[in-house]
Coordinates of C-alpha atoms and ligand atoms in Angstrom, one line a residue:
M1 CA -72.7 40.2 -17.6
I2 CA -74.3 38.9 -14.4
S3 CA -76.7 36.0 -14.9
Y4 CA -79.1 36.5 -12.1
T5 CA -81.6 34.0 -13.5
T6 CA -79.1 31.2 -13.4
Q7 CA -78.4 31.9 -9.8
V8 CA -82.1 32.3 -9.0
F9 CA -83.1 29.1 -10.8
K10 CA -80.2 27.0 -9.6
N11 CA -81.5 27.2 -6.1
P12 CA -84.4 29.6 -5.9
R13 CA -84.7 29.2 -2.1
A14 CA -81.3 30.9 -1.8
K15 CA -82.6 33.9 -3.8
H16 CA -81.9 36.3 -0.9
N17 CA -78.2 35.5 -1.5
F18 CA -78.4 37.3 -4.8
Q19 CA -77.9 40.9 -3.9
G20 CA -80.9 40.7 -1.5
Q21 CA -83.4 40.6 -4.5
S22 CA -86.7 38.8 -4.2
C23 CA -89.9 38.9 -6.1
S24 CA -92.5 39.3 -3.4
I25 CA -96.2 38.7 -3.8
A26 CA -97.3 41.7 -1.8
G27 CA -101.0 41.2 -2.2
V28 CA -103.7 39.2 -3.9
G29 CA -107.4 39.9 -4.7
S30 CA -110.2 38.4 -6.7
Y31 CA -113.7 39.1 -8.0
V32 CA -116.5 37.0 -9.4
P33 CA -119.8 38.4 -10.8
E34 CA -122.9 38.1 -8.7
R35 CA -125.1 36.0 -11.1
I36 CA -124.8 32.3 -10.2
L37 CA -125.7 29.8 -13.0
T38 CA -126.5 26.4 -11.5
N39 CA -126.5 23.0 -13.0
A40 CA -130.3 22.9 -12.5
E41 CA -130.6 25.9 -14.7
L42 CA -128.4 24.4 -17.4
E43 CA -130.7 21.4 -17.5
K44 CA -133.3 23.7 -19.0
I45 CA -130.9 25.1 -21.6
V46 CA -129.2 21.9 -23.0
E47 CA -129.7 18.2 -22.7
T48 CA -127.7 17.6 -19.6
S49 CA -128.1 16.8 -15.9
D50 CA -126.8 17.9 -12.6
E51 CA -125.7 14.3 -12.1
W52 CA -123.7 14.2 -15.3
I53 CA -122.0 17.5 -14.7
T54 CA -121.2 16.7 -11.1
T55 CA -119.8 13.2 -11.6
R56 CA -117.8 14.1 -14.8
T57 CA -116.5 17.5 -13.7
G58 CA -117.2 18.3 -10.0
I59 CA -118.8 21.6 -11.1
K60 CA -122.1 22.7 -9.4
A61 CA -122.3 26.3 -10.4
R62 CA -120.5 29.1 -12.3
R63 CA -120.7 32.9 -12.3
I64 CA -121.9 34.9 -15.3
A65 CA -121.0 38.5 -15.8
A66 CA -123.8 41.0 -16.6
A67 CA -124.4 42.1 -20.1
D68 CA -122.7 45.5 -19.4
E69 CA -119.9 44.0 -17.3
F70 CA -116.7 43.2 -19.3
T71 CA -113.4 41.5 -18.7
S72 CA -111.8 44.9 -17.8
D73 CA -114.5 45.5 -15.2
L74 CA -113.8 42.1 -13.5
A75 CA -110.1 42.7 -13.8
T76 CA -110.3 46.2 -12.2
K77 CA -112.3 44.9 -9.2
A78 CA -109.8 42.1 -8.6
A79 CA -106.9 44.6 -9.1
L80 CA -108.2 47.1 -6.6
K81 CA -108.5 44.4 -4.0
A82 CA -105.0 43.2 -4.6
M83 CA -103.7 46.8 -4.4
A84 CA -105.5 47.3 -1.1
S85 CA -104.1 44.1 0.4
A86 CA -100.6 45.0 -0.7
G87 CA -101.0 48.7 0.4
V88 CA -100.0 49.8 -3.1
T89 CA -101.4 52.9 -4.8
A90 CA -102.1 53.2 -8.5
E91 CA -99.3 55.7 -8.9
E92 CA -96.8 53.1 -7.7
I93 CA -97.6 50.5 -10.4
D94 CA -94.9 50.3 -13.1
L95 CA -96.5 47.6 -15.3
I96 CA -99.9 45.9 -15.8
I97 CA -100.1 42.5 -17.4
V98 CA -103.6 41.1 -18.1
A99 CA -103.8 37.4 -19.0
T100 CA -107.0 36.7 -20.9
I101 CA -108.5 35.0 -24.0
T102 CA -111.6 37.2 -23.7
P103 CA -110.4 40.8 -23.9
D104 CA -113.0 43.5 -24.1
M105 CA -112.1 43.9 -27.7
P106 CA -109.2 42.8 -30.0
F107 CA -107.4 46.1 -29.3
P108 CA -106.6 48.2 -27.4
S109 CA -105.5 45.8 -24.8
T110 CA -107.6 45.1 -21.7
A111 CA -104.5 46.0 -19.7
C112 CA -104.8 49.6 -21.1
L113 CA -108.5 49.7 -20.2
V114 CA -107.6 48.6 -16.6
Q115 CA -104.8 51.2 -16.5
K116 CA -107.4 53.9 -17.2
K117 CA -110.0 52.5 -14.7
I118 CA -107.6 52.3 -11.8
G119 CA -105.7 55.5 -12.7
A120 CA -102.2 53.9 -12.9
K121 CA -100.9 56.7 -15.1
R122 CA -97.3 55.7 -14.9
A123 CA -97.8 52.1 -15.8
A124 CA -96.9 50.3 -19.1
A125 CA -99.6 47.8 -20.0
F126 CA -100.1 44.8 -22.2
D127 CA -102.2 41.7 -22.5
L128 CA -100.9 38.2 -22.6
E129 CA -102.6 35.2 -24.3
A130 CA -101.7 31.8 -22.9
A131 CA -105.3 30.7 -22.3
C132 CA -105.8 28.9 -18.9
S133 CA -102.0 29.0 -18.3
G134 CA -101.9 32.8 -18.6
F135 CA -101.6 33.7 -15.0
I136 CA -98.5 31.6 -14.5
Y137 CA -97.0 33.0 -17.7
A138 CA -97.7 36.5 -16.4
L139 CA -96.2 35.8 -13.0
E140 CA -93.0 34.6 -14.7
I141 CA -92.8 37.7 -17.0
A142 CA -93.4 40.0 -14.0
Q143 CA -90.7 38.2 -12.1
Q144 CA -88.2 38.8 -14.9
F145 CA -88.9 42.5 -14.9
I146 CA -88.6 42.7 -11.1
M147 CA -85.4 40.6 -10.7
S148 CA -83.7 42.6 -13.5
R149 CA -84.7 45.7 -11.6
T150 CA -86.5 47.1 -14.6
Y151 CA -89.7 47.6 -12.5
K152 CA -90.4 47.7 -8.8
T153 CA -94.2 47.1 -8.8
V154 CA -96.1 44.9 -11.3
L155 CA -99.8 44.2 -11.3
V156 CA -100.6 40.8 -12.7
I157 CA -104.2 39.9 -13.5
G158 CA -106.0 36.8 -14.9
A159 CA -109.5 37.8 -16.1
E160 CA -112.1 36.2 -18.3
K161 CA -115.7 36.7 -19.5
L162 CA -115.9 33.2 -20.9
S163 CA -119.6 33.4 -21.1
S164 CA -119.1 35.7 -24.1
I165 CA -117.5 32.9 -26.2
T166 CA -119.5 30.0 -24.8
D167 CA -121.8 28.2 -27.2
W168 CA -124.9 27.8 -25.1
K169 CA -126.2 25.1 -27.6
D170 CA -123.1 22.9 -27.1
R171 CA -123.5 20.7 -24.0
N172 CA -119.9 19.5 -24.4
T173 CA -118.5 22.9 -23.4
C174 CA -121.2 25.2 -22.0
V175 CA -121.5 23.4 -18.7
L176 CA -117.7 23.9 -18.0
F177 CA -116.9 27.6 -18.0
G178 CA -117.5 30.7 -15.9
D179 CA -116.5 34.3 -15.5
G180 CA -114.2 35.9 -12.9
A181 CA -110.8 37.6 -12.2
G182 CA -107.9 37.3 -9.9
A183 CA -104.9 39.6 -9.4
A184 CA -101.6 39.9 -7.6
I185 CA -99.2 42.7 -6.9
L186 CA -95.6 41.6 -7.3
Q187 CA -92.8 43.8 -5.9
N188 CA -89.1 43.9 -5.4
R189 CA -89.0 43.7 -1.6
P190 CA -85.5 42.8 -0.5
N191 CA -85.1 39.7 1.6
S192 CA -88.8 38.9 1.6
H193 CA -90.9 35.9 0.7
G194 CA -92.3 35.4 -2.8
L195 CA -92.2 33.7 -6.1
L196 CA -89.4 31.1 -6.1
T197 CA -89.7 29.8 -9.6
A198 CA -92.1 29.5 -12.6
V199 CA -92.1 26.9 -15.3
M200 CA -93.8 27.5 -18.7
G201 CA -94.4 25.1 -21.6
A202 CA -96.3 24.9 -24.9
D203 CA -97.1 22.4 -27.7
G204 CA -98.6 24.1 -30.8
D205 CA -98.9 20.6 -32.5
K206 CA -102.0 20.2 -30.3
S207 CA -103.5 23.6 -31.0
D208 CA -106.6 22.0 -32.6
L209 CA -107.7 20.4 -29.3
L210 CA -109.1 23.7 -27.8
F211 CA -109.7 26.8 -29.9
M212 CA -112.0 29.5 -31.2
E213 CA -111.7 29.8 -35.0
G214 CA -113.6 33.0 -35.7
G215 CA -112.6 36.6 -35.1
G216 CA -108.9 36.5 -36.0
S217 CA -107.1 37.1 -39.3
R218 CA -107.8 33.6 -40.6
C219 CA -111.5 33.9 -40.2
P220 CA -112.6 37.5 -39.6
A221 CA -116.2 38.0 -38.5
T222 CA -118.7 37.7 -41.4
V223 CA -122.4 36.8 -41.5
D224 CA -121.3 33.3 -42.6
S225 CA -118.8 32.9 -39.7
V226 CA -121.4 34.0 -37.2
N227 CA -124.0 31.6 -38.7
A228 CA -121.5 28.8 -38.6
R229 CA -121.0 29.5 -34.8
M230 CA -117.3 30.0 -35.3
H231 CA -117.1 32.7 -32.6
Y232 CA -117.5 30.2 -29.8
L233 CA -114.8 28.0 -28.2
R234 CA -114.6 24.3 -29.2
M235 CA -112.8 21.5 -27.4
E236 CA -111.9 17.9 -27.9
G237 CA -112.6 17.0 -24.2
K238 CA -111.1 13.6 -23.9
E239 CA -107.7 14.3 -25.6
T240 CA -107.5 17.6 -23.7
F241 CA -108.1 15.7 -20.5
K242 CA -105.2 13.3 -21.2
S243 CA -102.8 16.0 -22.2
A244 CA -103.7 18.1 -19.1
V245 CA -102.9 15.3 -16.6
Q246 CA -99.6 14.6 -18.2
A247 CA -98.4 18.2 -18.7
M248 CA -99.5 19.4 -15.2
Q249 CA -97.7 16.5 -13.6
S250 CA -94.4 17.2 -15.4
A251 CA -94.6 21.0 -15.0
A252 CA -95.2 20.6 -11.2
E253 CA -92.4 18.1 -10.9
E254 CA -90.0 20.5 -12.8
A255 CA -91.0 23.4 -10.5
L256 CA -90.4 21.3 -7.4
R257 CA -87.1 20.0 -8.8
R258 CA -85.8 23.5 -9.5
C259 CA -86.5 24.5 -5.9
E260 CA -85.1 21.3 -4.5
L261 CA -88.4 20.6 -2.8
N262 CA -90.5 17.5 -2.5
I263 CA -94.3 17.4 -2.4
T264 CA -94.6 16.8 1.3
Q265 CA -93.0 20.3 1.9
I266 CA -95.8 22.0 0.0
K267 CA -98.7 23.2 2.2
C268 CA -101.2 23.8 -0.6
V269 CA -101.3 22.7 -4.2
I270 CA -103.5 25.0 -6.3
P271 CA -104.2 23.4 -9.7
H272 CA -106.1 24.9 -12.6
Q273 CA -109.8 24.3 -11.8
A274 CA -111.0 22.6 -15.0
N275 CA -112.2 19.2 -13.9
R276 CA -112.2 17.5 -10.4
R277 CA -111.0 14.3 -12.1
I278 CA -108.0 16.0 -13.6
I279 CA -107.2 17.6 -10.2
D280 CA -107.4 14.3 -8.4
A281 CA -105.3 12.5 -11.1
V282 CA -102.6 15.1 -11.0
G283 CA -102.6 15.1 -7.2
E284 CA -102.3 11.4 -7.1
R285 CA -99.4 11.3 -9.6
L286 CA -97.6 14.0 -7.6
G287 CA -98.1 12.1 -4.4
A288 CA -100.2 15.0 -2.8
T289 CA -102.8 14.2 -0.2
P290 CA -106.4 15.3 -0.7
E291 CA -105.8 17.8 2.1
Q292 CA -103.1 19.5 0.2
L293 CA -105.2 20.1 -2.9
F294 CA -107.2 23.4 -3.1
V295 CA -110.4 23.0 -5.0
N296 CA -113.1 25.6 -5.6
L297 CA -114.4 24.6 -9.1
E298 CA -117.7 23.5 -7.7
K299 CA -118.5 27.2 -7.3
Y300 CA -117.0 28.8 -10.4
G301 CA -116.3 26.1 -13.0
N302 CA -113.3 26.7 -15.3
T303 CA -112.5 30.5 -15.4
S304 CA -109.4 30.0 -17.6
A305 CA -106.7 32.6 -16.8
A306 CA -108.5 33.7 -13.7
S307 CA -108.7 30.1 -12.3
V308 CA -105.6 29.8 -10.1
A309 CA -105.6 33.5 -9.4
I310 CA -109.0 33.3 -7.8
A311 CA -108.1 30.1 -6.0
L312 CA -104.8 31.7 -4.6
D313 CA -106.8 34.6 -3.2
E314 CA -109.4 32.3 -1.6
A315 CA -106.6 30.1 -0.1
V316 CA -105.1 33.1 1.5
E317 CA -108.4 34.7 2.5
S318 CA -109.6 31.5 4.1
G319 CA -106.4 30.9 6.1
R320 CA -105.6 27.7 4.2
V321 CA -102.1 29.2 3.7
Q322 CA -100.2 31.3 6.2
R323 CA -97.1 33.5 5.8
G324 CA -94.1 31.2 5.2
D325 CA -96.1 28.3 3.7
L326 CA -95.0 26.9 0.4
I327 CA -97.7 26.9 -2.4
L328 CA -97.5 25.0 -5.7
L329 CA -99.6 26.4 -8.6
V330 CA -100.0 24.3 -11.7
V331 CA -101.9 25.1 -14.9
F332 CA -102.9 23.8 -18.3
G333 CA -104.8 25.3 -21.3
A334 CA -105.3 25.9 -25.0
G335 CA -102.2 26.2 -27.1
L336 CA -101.5 23.8 -25.7
T337 CA -99.8 25.6 -22.8
W338 CA -98.9 24.7 -19.3
G339 CA -97.0 25.9 -16.3
A340 CA -96.3 25.7 -12.6
A341 CA -95.0 28.0 -9.9
V342 CA -93.7 27.7 -6.4
I343 CA -94.5 30.5 -4.0
E344 CA -93.2 31.0 -0.5
W345 CA -96.1 32.9 0.9
Ligands
UT7_1 O1 -109.1 24.6 -19.3 C1 -108.5 24.0 -20.3 C2 -108.4 22.6 -20.0 N1 -109.7 21.9 -20.1 C3 -109.7 20.7 -19.7 O2 -108.7 20.2 -19.3 C4 -111.0 19.9 -19.9 C5 -110.7 18.5 -20.2 N2 -111.8 17.6 -20.5 C6 -112.7 17.3 -19.6 O3 -112.8 17.8 -18.5 C7 -113.7 16.2 -20.0 O4 -113.2 15.5 -21.1 C8 -115.1 16.7 -20.2 C9 -115.8 17.1 -18.9 C10 -115.2 17.8 -21.2 C11 -116.0 15.5 -20.8 O5 -115.9 14.4 -20.0 P1 -115.6 12.9 -20.6 O6 -115.7 12.0 -19.5 O7 -114.3 13.1 -21.4 O8 -116.9 12.8 -21.5 P2 -116.9 12.6 -23.1 O9 -116.5 13.8 -23.8 O10 -116.2 11.3 -23.5 O11 -118.4 12.3 -23.3 C12 -119.1 11.2 -22.8 C13 -120.5 11.2 -23.2 C14 -120.8 11.5 -24.6 O12 -121.9 10.8 -25.0 P3 -121.7 9.5 -25.9 O13 -121.0 9.9 -27.1 O14 -120.9 8.5 -25.0 O15 -123.1 9.0 -26.1 C15 -121.1 13.0 -24.6 O16 -122.0 13.3 -25.7 O17 -121.2 12.3 -22.4 C16 -121.9 13.2 -23.3 N3 -121.9 14.5 -22.8 C17 -122.8 15.0 -22.0 N4 -123.9 14.4 -21.5 C18 -124.6 15.1 -20.6 C19 -121.0 15.5 -23.1 N5 -121.3 16.6 -22.4 C20 -122.4 16.3 -21.7 C21 -123.3 17.0 -20.9 N6 -124.3 16.4 -20.3 N7 -123.0 18.3 -20.5

């Protein structure tokens, strides 16, 4: 049996040597809801201050979806933009993967709802749950389907309506999160640029650092579970912070090592947008300059699986990255999970 992955991962930059196969990122798109929630408004909801939020996190505002706007709606808007930028029609899509921790409902999957909304009748569809690392996990899975020639065109989406699981009475978490979606079309385009490698990791021993207890089989929704506010996310901020810096550094280094690249060759580092201090610490440990780091969390806060997907779209849209540039994505989230990817744009 031919082991294409071994060859690809041994030296991903030589991927064109493997039967001309490459996993191209043919287009990207993103969408954030219109409603902007500022730090000043949060000062009126919980005991906090713009000064605390800004200095501890770097966040100034976040977007909040409307009451009748769901994760599948955000995902669909981002997907349509990615399809337009790739020049791909709904009929061409073979597979839809939606990374999310805030699906419209436990089942059917949000991916199936997106399939219906965009009219991708031929596509298989499923959701993936790797919290804030979901977009990288989804890219890696899409790449496997493409390089094995199972599918030619895959729509990958990271989408969240985190405002639906945010406890607006908990100042430790409610200032951090926002809603949004980002999408990418991955295609088998022989001898083209694209995803060079993706690294994924997890540590279930630390699953109690960031979680939502209610709503699953362990704690189904009851009057008591609602009264105990178990349907909101909870986080041990300090411990999560330490794990994030460590895991993001090692995932990024592993991705670079696999591609035989060093950080100076990377045009743009796009880290998960959780906290400016985490981004700066990871950047420093990797030896990246501030100019290399892409940061947009002041506008959106932490949008979990959508975070790096939105940032990638904005980096492309703003001209921060040009065709041929190397991009390093690096993520971290509940699970714990983490990941990194190198893209030749
Ligand atoms: O996306 C998944 C990954 N997520 C992350 O990686 C997030 C990781 N964690 C963090 O970003 C930071 O830990 C936080 C931003 C969540 C918190 O920052 P911190 O510097 O770790 O603060 P802390 O939790 O140690 O809290 C310091 C103080 C506490 O008061 P006391 O106990 O020292 O009196 C908190 O009660 O700040 C207080 N505090 C606040 N004060 C004003 C916590 N939240 C707030 C708030 N406004 N919103």
